[in-house]
Structure formats: structure tokens, C-alpha cells
Tab-separated table of N, CA and C in Angstrom:
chain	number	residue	atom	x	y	z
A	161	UNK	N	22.281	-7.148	-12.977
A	161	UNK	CA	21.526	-5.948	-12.664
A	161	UNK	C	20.087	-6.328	-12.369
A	162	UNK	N	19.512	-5.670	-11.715
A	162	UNK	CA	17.856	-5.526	-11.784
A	162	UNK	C	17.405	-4.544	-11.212
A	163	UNK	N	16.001	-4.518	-11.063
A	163	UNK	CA	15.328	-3.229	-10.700
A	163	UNK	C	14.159	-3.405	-9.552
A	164	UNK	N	13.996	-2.008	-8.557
A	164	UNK	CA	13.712	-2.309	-7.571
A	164	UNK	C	12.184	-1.210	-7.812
A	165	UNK	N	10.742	-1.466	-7.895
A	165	UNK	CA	9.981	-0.041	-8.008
A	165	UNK	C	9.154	-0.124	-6.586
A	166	UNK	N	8.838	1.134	-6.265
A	166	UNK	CA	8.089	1.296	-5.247
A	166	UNK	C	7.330	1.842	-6.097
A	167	UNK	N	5.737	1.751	-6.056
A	167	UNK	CA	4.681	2.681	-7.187
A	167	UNK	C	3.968	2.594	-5.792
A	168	UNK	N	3.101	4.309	-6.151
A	168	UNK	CA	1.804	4.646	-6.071
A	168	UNK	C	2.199	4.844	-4.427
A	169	UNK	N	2.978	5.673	-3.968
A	169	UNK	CA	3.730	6.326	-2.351
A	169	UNK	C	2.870	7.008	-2.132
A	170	UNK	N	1.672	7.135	-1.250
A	170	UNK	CA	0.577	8.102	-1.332
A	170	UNK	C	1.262	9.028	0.085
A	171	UNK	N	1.170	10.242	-0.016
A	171	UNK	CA	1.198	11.337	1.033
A	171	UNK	C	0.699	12.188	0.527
A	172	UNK	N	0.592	13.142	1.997
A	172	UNK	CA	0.165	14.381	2.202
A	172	UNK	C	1.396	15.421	2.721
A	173	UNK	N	1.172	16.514	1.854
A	173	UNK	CA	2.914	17.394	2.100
A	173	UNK	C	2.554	18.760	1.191
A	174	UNK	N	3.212	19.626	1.710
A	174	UNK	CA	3.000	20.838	1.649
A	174	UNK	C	4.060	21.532	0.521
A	175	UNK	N	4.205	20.801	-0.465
A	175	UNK	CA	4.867	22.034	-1.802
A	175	UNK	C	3.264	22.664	-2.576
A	176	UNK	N	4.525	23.758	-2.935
A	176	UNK	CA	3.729	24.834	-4.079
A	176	UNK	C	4.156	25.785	-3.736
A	177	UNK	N	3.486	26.691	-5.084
A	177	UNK	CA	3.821	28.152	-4.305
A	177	UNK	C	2.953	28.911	-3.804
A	178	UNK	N	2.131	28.739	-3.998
A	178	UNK	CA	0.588	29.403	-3.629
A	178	UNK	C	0.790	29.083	-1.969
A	179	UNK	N	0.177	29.997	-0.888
A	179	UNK	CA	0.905	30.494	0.209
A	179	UNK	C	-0.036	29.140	1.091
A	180	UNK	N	-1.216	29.466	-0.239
A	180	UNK	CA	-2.333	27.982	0.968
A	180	UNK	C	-2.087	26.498	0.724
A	181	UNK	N	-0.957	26.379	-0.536
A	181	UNK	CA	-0.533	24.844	-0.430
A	181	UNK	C	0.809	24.489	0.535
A	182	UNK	N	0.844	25.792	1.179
A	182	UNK	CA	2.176	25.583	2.164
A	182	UNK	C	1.976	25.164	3.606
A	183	UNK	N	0.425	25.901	3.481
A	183	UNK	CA	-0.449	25.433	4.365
A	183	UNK	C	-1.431	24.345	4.504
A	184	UNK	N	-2.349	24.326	3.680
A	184	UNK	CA	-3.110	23.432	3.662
A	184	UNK	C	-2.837	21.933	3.284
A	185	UNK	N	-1.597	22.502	2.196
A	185	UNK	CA	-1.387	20.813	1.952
A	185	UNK	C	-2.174	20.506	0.537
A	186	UNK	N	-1.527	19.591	0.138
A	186	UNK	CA	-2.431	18.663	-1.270
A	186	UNK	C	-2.044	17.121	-1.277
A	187	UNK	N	-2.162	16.504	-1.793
A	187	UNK	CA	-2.194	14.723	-1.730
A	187	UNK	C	-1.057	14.690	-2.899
A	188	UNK	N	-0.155	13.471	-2.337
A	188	UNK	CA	0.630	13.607	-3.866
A	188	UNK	C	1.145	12.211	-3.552
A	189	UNK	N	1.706	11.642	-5.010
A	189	UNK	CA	1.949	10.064	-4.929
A	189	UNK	C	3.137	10.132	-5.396
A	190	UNK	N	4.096	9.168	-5.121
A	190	UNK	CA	5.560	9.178	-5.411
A	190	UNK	C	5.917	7.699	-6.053
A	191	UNK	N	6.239	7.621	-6.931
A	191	UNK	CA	7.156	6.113	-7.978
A	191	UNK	C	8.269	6.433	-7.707
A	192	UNK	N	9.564	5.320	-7.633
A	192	UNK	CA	10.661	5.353	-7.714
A	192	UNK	C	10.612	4.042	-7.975
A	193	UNK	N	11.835	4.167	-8.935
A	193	UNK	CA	12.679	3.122	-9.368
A	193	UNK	C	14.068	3.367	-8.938
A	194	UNK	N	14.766	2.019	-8.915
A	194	UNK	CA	15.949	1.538	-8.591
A	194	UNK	C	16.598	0.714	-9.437
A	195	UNK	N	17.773	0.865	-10.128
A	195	UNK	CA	18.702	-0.203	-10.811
A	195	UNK	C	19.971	-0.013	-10.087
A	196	UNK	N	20.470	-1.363	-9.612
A	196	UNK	CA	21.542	-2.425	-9.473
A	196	UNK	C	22.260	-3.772	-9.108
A	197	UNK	N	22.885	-3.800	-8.609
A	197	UNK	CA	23.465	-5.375	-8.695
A	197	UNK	C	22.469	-6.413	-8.006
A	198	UNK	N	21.689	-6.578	-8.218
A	198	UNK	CA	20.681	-7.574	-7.160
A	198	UNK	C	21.380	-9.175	-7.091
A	199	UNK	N	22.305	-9.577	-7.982
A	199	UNK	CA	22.701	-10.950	-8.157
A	199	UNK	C	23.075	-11.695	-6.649
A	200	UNK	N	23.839	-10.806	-5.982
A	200	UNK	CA	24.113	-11.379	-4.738
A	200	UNK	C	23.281	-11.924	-3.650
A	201	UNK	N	22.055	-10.475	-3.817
A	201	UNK	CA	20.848	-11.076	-2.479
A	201	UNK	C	19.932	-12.209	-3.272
A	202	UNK	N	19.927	-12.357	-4.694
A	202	UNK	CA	18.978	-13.166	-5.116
A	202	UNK	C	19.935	-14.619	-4.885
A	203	UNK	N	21.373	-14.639	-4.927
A	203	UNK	CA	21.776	-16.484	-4.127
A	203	UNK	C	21.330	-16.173	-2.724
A	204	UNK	N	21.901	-15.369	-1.981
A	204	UNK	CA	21.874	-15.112	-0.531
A	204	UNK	C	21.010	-15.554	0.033
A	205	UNK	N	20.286	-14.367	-0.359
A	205	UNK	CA	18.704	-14.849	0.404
A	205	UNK	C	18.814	-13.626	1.722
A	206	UNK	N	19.974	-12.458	1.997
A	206	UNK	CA	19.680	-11.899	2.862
A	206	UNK	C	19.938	-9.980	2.428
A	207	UNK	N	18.991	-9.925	3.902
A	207	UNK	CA	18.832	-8.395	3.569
A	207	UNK	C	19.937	-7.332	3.549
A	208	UNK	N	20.926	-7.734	4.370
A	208	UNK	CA	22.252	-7.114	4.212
A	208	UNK	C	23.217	-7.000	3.056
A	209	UNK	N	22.809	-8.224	1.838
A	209	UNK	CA	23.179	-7.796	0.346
A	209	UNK	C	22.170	-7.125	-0.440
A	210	UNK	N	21.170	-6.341	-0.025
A	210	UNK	CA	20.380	-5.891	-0.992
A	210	UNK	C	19.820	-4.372	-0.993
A	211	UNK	N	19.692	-4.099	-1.701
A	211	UNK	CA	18.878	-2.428	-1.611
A	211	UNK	C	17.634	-2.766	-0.945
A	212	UNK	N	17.597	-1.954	0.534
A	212	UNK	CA	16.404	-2.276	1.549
A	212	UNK	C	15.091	-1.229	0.992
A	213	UNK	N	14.057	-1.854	0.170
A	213	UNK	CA	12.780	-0.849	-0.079
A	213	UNK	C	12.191	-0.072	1.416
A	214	UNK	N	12.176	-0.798	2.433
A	214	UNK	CA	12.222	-0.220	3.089
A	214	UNK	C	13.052	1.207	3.569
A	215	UNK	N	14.072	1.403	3.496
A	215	UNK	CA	15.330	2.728	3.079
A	215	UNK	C	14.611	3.429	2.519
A	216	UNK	N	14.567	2.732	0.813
A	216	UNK	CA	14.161	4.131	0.040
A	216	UNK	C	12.719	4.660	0.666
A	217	UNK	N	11.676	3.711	1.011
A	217	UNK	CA	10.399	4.152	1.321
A	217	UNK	C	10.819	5.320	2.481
A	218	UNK	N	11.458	5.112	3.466
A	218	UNK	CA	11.607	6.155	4.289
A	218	UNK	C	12.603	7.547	3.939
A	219	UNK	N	13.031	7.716	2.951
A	219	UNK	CA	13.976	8.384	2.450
A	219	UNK	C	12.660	9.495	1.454
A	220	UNK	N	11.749	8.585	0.975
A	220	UNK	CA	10.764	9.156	0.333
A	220	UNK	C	9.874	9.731	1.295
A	221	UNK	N	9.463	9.741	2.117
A	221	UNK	CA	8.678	9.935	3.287
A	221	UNK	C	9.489	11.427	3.999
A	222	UNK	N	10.548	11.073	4.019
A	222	UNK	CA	11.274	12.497	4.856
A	222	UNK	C	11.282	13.252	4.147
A	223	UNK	N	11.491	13.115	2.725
A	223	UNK	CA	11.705	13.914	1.610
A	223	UNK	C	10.702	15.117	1.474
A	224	UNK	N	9.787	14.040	1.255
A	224	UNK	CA	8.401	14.520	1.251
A	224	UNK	C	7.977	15.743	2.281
A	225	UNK	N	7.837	15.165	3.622
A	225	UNK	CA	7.984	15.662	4.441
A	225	UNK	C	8.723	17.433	4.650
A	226	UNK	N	9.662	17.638	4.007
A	226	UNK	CA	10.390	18.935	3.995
A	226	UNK	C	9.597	20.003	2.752
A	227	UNK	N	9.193	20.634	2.908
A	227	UNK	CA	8.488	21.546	2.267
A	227	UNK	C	9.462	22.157	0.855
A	228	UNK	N	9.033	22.585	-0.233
A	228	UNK	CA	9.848	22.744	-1.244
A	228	UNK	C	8.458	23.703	-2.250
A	229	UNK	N	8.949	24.591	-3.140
A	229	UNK	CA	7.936	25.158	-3.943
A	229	UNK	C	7.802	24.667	-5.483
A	230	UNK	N	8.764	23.690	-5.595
A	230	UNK	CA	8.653	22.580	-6.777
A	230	UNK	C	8.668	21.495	-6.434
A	231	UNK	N	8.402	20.702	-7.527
A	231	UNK	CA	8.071	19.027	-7.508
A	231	UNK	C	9.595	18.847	-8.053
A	232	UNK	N	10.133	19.564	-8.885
A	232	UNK	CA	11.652	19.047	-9.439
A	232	UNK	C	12.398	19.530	-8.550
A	233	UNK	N	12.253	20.167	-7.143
A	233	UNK	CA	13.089	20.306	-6.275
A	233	UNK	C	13.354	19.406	-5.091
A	234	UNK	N	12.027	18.659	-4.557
A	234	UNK	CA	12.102	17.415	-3.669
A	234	UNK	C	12.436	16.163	-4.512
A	235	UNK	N	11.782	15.916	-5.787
A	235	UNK	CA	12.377	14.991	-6.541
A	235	UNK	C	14.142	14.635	-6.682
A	236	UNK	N	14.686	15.985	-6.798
A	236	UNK	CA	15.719	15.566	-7.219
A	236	UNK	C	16.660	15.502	-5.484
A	237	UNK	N	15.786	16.081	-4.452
A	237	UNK	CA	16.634	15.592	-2.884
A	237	UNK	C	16.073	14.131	-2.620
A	238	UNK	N	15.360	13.584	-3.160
A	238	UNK	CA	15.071	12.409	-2.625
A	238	UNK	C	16.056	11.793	-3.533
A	239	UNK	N	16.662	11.684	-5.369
A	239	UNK	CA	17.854	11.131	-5.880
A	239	UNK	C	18.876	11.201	-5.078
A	240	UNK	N	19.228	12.391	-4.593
A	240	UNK	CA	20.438	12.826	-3.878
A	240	UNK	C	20.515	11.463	-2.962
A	241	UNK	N	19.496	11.962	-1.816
A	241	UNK	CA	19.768	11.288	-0.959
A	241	UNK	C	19.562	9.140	-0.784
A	242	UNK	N	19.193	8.966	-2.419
A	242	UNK	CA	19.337	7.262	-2.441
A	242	UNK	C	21.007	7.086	-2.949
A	243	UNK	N	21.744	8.168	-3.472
A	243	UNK	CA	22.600	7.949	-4.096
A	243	UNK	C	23.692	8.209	-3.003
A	244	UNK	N	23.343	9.039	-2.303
A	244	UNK	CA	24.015	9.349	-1.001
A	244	UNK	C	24.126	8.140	0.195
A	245	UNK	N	23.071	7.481	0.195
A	245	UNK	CA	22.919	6.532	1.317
A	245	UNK	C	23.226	4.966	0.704
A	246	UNK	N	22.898	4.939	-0.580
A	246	UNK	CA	22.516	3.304	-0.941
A	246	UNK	C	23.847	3.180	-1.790
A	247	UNK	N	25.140	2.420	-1.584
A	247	UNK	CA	25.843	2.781	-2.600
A	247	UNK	C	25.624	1.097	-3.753
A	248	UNK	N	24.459	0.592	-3.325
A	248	UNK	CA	24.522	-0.577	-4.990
A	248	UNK	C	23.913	0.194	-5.573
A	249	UNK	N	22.743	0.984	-5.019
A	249	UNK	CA	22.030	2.040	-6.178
A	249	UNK	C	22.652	2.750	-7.516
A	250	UNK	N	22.878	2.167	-9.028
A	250	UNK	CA	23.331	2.616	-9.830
A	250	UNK	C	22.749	3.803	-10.660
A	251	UNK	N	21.566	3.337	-10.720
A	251	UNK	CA	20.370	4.815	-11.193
A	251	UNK	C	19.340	4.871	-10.212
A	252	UNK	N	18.587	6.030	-10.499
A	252	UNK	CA	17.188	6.347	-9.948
A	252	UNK	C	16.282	6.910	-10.697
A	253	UNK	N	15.271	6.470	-10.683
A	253	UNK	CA	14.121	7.561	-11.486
A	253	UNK	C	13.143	7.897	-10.471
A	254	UNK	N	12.641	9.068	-10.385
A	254	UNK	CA	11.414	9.296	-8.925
A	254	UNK	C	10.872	10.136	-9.537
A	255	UNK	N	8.994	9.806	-9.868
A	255	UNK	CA	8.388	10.200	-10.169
A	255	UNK	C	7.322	11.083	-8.605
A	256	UNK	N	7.230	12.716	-8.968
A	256	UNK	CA	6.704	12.999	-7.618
A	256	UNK	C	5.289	13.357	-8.525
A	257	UNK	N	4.260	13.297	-8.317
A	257	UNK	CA	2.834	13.995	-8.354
A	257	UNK	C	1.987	14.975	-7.613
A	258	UNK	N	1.170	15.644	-8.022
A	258	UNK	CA	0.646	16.391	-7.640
A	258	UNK	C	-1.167	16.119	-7.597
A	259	UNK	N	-1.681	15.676	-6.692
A	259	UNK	CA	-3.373	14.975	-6.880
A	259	UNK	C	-4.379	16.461	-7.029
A	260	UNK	N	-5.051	16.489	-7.908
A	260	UNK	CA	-6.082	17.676	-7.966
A	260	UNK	C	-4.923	18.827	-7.907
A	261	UNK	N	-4.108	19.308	-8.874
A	261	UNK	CA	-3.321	20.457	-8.806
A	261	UNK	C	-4.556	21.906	-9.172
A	262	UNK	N	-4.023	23.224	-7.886
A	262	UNK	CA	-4.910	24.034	-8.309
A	262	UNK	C	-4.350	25.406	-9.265
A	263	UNK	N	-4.888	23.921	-10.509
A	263	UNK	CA	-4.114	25.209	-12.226
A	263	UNK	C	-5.940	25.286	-12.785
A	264	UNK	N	-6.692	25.752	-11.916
A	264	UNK	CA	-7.758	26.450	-12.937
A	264	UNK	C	-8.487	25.365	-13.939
A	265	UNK	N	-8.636	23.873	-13.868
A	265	UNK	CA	-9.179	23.227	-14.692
A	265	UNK	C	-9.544	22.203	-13.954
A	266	UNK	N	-9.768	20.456	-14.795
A	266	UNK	CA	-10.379	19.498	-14.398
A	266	UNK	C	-9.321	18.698	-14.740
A	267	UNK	N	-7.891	18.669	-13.823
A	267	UNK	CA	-6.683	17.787	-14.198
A	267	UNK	C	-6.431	16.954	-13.197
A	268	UNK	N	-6.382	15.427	-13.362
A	268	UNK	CA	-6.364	14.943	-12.056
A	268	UNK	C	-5.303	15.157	-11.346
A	269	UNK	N	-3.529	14.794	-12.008
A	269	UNK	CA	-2.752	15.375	-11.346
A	269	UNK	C	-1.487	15.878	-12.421
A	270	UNK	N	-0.584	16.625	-11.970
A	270	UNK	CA	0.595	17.092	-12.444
A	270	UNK	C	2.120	16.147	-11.887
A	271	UNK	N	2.581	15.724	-12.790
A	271	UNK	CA	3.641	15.249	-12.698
A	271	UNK	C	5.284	15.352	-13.196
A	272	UNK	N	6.062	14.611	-12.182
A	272	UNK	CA	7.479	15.153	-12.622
A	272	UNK	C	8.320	14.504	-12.675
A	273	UNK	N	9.191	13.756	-13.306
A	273	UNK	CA	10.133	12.639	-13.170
A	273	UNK	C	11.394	13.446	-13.599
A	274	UNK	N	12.165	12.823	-12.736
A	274	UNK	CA	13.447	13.040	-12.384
A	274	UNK	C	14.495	11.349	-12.242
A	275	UNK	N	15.595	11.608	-13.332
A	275	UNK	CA	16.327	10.706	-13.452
A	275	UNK	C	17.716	10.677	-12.690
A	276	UNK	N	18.870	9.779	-12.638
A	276	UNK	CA	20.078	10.225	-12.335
A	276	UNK	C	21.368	8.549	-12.472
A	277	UNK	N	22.478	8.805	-12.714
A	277	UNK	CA	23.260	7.565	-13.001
A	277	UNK	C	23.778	7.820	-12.107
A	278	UNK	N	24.652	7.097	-11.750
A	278	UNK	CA	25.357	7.434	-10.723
A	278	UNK	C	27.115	7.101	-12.096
């Protein structure tokens, strides 16, 4: 087994519910982790035995991309869709954030992690 992380996915994307974060947008950063079989690409040496970070990075990116009024609602389509596409992918964890959330205080951001086994 081993593990694959992408940290600190910076975009710009339009969740919330407030009518002007649908519009305007807020900054938000995305973690994901990956566990499974890595043993094969680590003799190999090639990209066709391995979970491509590249994949998930773009899987996170489209995700993102689709508008949603929760963070536990794109979180858990971006699981869907590594578990859907990647089949060494055994778990996922995807952490989505929220940069400067507007809840009335001095919070840098709001966050949400979302797990899944396969």
C-alpha cells in the first residue's frame, strides 16, 4: 500500500449560499489524499501502473469548477468521481476549504473533510 497527497489545490469557484458567493466567487484550497497498491509502479518505474496525480488534480479542478451550496457536497463528488475513475484508488480523504469565509468574524478559513473506502 501507500499514499498519494496533493496539498494546498488553490482555486477560485463559486459555492455558498449567499447569492454573491455564486457570483463573486471566494478562494478555496483543496488536500486530497490517496491510498493504494503503489508496489507495482515503484519496481516499474511506469505511469501506466500507477495512480496518475495528474487525474486526480484534474478531477479536483472540474469538481471545483461546478458550483454547489456546500463544501460537503463538491467534496464528496470529487470522492465519487476518484473512485469512479481510478480503480487502484482504495480510500480517499479530500479536504475542501473555504479562504476568508463571510461568517461575520476574523476566520481565516472554514473547512471540510470528507472520507471514503472503497
Amino acid at each position: 500500500m501507500g499514499k498519494i497527497k496533493l496539498n494546498n489545490i488553490r482555486l477560485h469557484a463559486q459555492h455558498g449560499c449567499l447569492p454573491e458567493e455564486s457570483v463573486i466567487g471566494s478562494d478555496y484550497r483543496v488536500d486530497l489524499q490517496i491510498e493504494g497498491d503503489l508496489n507495482k509502479p515503484s519496481q516499474s518505474d511506469k505511469l501506466a501502473d500507477t495512480i496518475d496525480y495528474v487525474h486526480l488534480n484534474n478531477i479536483v479542478k472540474e469538481e471545483m469548477a461546478e458550483k454547489s451550496k456546500l463544501l460537503e457536497h463538491v467534496a464528496q463528488r470529487i470522492i465519487n468521481r476518484v473512485l469512479g475513475e481510478l480503480p487502484l484508488v482504495n480510500t480517499v480523504e479530500v479536504c475542501v476549504s473555504k479562504i476568508n469565509p463571510p461568517i461575520g468574524g476574523d476566520v481565516e478559513s472554514v473547512m471540510v473533510c470528507l472520507d471514503k473506502t472503497r
